[in-house]
C-alpha atoms as one frame of an Amber mdcrd trajectory, in Angstrom:
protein
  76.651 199.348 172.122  78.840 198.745 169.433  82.603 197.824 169.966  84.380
 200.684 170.745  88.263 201.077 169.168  89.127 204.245 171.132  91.481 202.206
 173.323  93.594 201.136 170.439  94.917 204.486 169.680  98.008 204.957 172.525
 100.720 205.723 170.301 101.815 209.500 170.000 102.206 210.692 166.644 101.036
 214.250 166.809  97.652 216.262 167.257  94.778 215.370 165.174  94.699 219.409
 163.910  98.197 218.529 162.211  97.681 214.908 160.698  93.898 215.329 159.235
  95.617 216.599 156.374  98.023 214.469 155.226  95.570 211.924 156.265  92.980
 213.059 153.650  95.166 213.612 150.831  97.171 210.009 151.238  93.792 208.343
 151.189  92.712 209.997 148.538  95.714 209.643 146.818  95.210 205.959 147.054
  91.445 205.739 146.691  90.771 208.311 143.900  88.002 206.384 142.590  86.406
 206.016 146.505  82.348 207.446 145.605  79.427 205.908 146.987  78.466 202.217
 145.981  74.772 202.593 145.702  73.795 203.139 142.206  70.985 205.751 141.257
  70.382 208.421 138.060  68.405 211.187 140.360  67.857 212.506 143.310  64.616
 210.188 144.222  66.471 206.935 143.168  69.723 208.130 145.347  67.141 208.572
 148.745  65.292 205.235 147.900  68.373 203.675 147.829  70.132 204.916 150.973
  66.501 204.230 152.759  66.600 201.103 151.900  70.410 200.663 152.693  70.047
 200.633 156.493  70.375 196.994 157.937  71.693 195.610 154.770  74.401 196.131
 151.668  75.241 198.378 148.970  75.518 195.254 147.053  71.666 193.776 147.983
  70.026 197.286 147.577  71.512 197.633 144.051  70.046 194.164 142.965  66.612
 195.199 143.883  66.282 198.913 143.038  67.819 197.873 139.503  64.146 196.423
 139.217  62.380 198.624 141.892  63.438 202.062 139.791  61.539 200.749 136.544
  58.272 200.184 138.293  58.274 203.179 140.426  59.987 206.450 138.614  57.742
 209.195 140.481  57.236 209.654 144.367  53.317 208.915 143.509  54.150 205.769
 142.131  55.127 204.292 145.674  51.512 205.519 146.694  49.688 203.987 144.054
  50.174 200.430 144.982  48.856 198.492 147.450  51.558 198.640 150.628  51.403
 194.632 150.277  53.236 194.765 146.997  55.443 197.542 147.944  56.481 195.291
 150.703  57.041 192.316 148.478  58.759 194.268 145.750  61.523 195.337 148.830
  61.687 192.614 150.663  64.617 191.280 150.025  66.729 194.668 151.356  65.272
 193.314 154.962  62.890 195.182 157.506  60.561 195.507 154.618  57.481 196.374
 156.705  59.094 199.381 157.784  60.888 200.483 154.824  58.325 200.409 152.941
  55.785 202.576 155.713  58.785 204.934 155.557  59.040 205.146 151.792  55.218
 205.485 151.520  55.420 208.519 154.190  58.043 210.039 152.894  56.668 209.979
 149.413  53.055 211.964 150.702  55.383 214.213 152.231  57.664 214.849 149.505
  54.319 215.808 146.976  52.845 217.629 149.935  55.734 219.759 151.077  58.232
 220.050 148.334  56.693 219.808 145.100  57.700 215.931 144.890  61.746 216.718
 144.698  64.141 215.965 146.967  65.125 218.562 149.770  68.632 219.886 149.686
  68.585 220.970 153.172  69.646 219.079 155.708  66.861 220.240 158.596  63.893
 219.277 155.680  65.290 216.106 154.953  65.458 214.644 158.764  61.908 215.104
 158.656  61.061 212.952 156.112  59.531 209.345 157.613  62.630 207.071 157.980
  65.156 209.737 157.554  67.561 210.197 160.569  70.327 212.209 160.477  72.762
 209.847 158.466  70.692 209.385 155.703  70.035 213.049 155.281  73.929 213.389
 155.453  74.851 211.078 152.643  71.839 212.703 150.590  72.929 216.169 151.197
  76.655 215.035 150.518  75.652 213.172 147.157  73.806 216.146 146.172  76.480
 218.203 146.084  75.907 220.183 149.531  77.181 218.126 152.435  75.927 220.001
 155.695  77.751 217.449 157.785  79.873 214.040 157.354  78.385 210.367 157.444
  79.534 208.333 160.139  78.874 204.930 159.448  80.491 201.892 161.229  83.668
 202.123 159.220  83.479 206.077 160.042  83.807 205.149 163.472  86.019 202.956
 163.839  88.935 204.553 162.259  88.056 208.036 163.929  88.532 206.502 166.798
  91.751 204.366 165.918  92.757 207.543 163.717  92.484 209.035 167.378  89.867
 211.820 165.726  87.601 211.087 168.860  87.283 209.544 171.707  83.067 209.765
 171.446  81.193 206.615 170.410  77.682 208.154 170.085  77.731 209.185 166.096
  76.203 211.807 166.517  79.056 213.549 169.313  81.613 211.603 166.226  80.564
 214.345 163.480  80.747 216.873 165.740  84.299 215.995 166.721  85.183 215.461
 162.829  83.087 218.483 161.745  86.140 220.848 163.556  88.991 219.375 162.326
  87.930 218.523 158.471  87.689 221.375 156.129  84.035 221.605 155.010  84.874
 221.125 151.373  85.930 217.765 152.547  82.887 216.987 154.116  81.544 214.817
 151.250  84.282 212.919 150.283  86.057 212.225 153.728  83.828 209.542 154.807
  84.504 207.604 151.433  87.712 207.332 151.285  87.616 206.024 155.129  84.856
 203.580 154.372  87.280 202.597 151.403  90.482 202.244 153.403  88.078 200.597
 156.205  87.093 197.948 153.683  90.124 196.911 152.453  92.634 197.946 154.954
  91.512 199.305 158.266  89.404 195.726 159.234  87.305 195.595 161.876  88.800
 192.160 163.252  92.707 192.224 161.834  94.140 195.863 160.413  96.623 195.348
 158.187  98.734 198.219 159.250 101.589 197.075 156.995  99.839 197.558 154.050
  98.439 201.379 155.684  99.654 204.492 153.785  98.695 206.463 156.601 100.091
 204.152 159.426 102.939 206.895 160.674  99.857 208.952 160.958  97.754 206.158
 163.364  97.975 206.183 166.773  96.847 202.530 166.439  99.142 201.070 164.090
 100.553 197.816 164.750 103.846 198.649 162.993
């Protein structure tokens, strides 16, 4: 189980109905650039990428799909090579046996079922092989219809400092944020905390002086 930050958050400073607000539009006062950090030019390229994000950074996925994406530009392309080389060609994003089993099922399925485009919806795209629920979120959010919000480890951990939740399963997380964020914030709330989580909220040593929204943190340190 992951380290859990719930206990941090003992200060009052209001309910979370009445800060998620001000919270949104401070961070993305501060962050207005705050978009996703994998780099893609469609819809195939963005669910490559975030399939082959899990275990490993933005940063090391974007330095092999910038050579993956001009070998393979069409779903059969993935199917036409022997799974060895698909394997070697992504090995360095880690877990490479099973990525690439996952892209290779997920391609068949995508020419099967849809045509060979990327489902919008959020119940097709859990069924793709290696697809769970947070991949099919930050699909769905990138293209343009976010049925729910990512929760990643940054996600979590300032919900539950932010005092948005007191769940640690992600799943029970996005539930709790899915009442209090308006759903046309969906897509663009859990950039601007995996922003402010980056270079603010830390993991190890917050640096709550630095915090626009530290009035509004139930955890702050100052």
């Amino acid at each position: 189980m992951p380290r859990s930050y719930v206990h941090e958050a003992r200060r009052g400073v209001g309910p979370k109905r009445a800060r998620i607000v001000p919270i949104i539009e401070r961070l993305a006062a501060e962050y207005p650039e705050a978009t996703i950090a994998l780099r893609f030019r469609n819809d195939l390229e963005l669910l490559v990428s975030v399939m082959l994000s899990a275990q490993t950074t933005d940063v090391n996925v974007n330095r092999v799909t910038e050579r993956l994406f001009e070998k393979y530009k069409q779903p059969g392309d993935y199917l036409a090579v022997p799974l060895e080389e698909l394997e070697r060609d992504i090995y360095a994003t880690g877990f490479y046996r099973q990525k690439a089993r996952a892209l290779r099922g997920t391609m068949a399925m995508l020419l099967e079922e849809f045509d060979g485009r990327v489902p919008r919806r959020l119940e097709d795209l859990v069924r793709l092989p290696g697809v769970a629920r947070k991949t099919a979120n930050v699909v769905a959010a990138e293209l343009g219809s976010p049925q729910g919000i990512v929760v990643d480890t940054h996600v979590r951990r300032l919900s539950q400092r932010l005092g948005l939740t007191r769940n640690e399963d992600p799943v029970k997380i996005e539930r709790d944020l899915m009442k209090i964020v308006q759903r046309e914030d969906w897509g663009r709330f859990p950039h601007l905390l995996i922003w402010h989580g980056r270079r603010v909220c830390l993991a190890r040593l917050p640096r709550c002086e630095s915090c626009v929204i530290n009035d509004l943190c139930p955890s702050s340190r100052v």
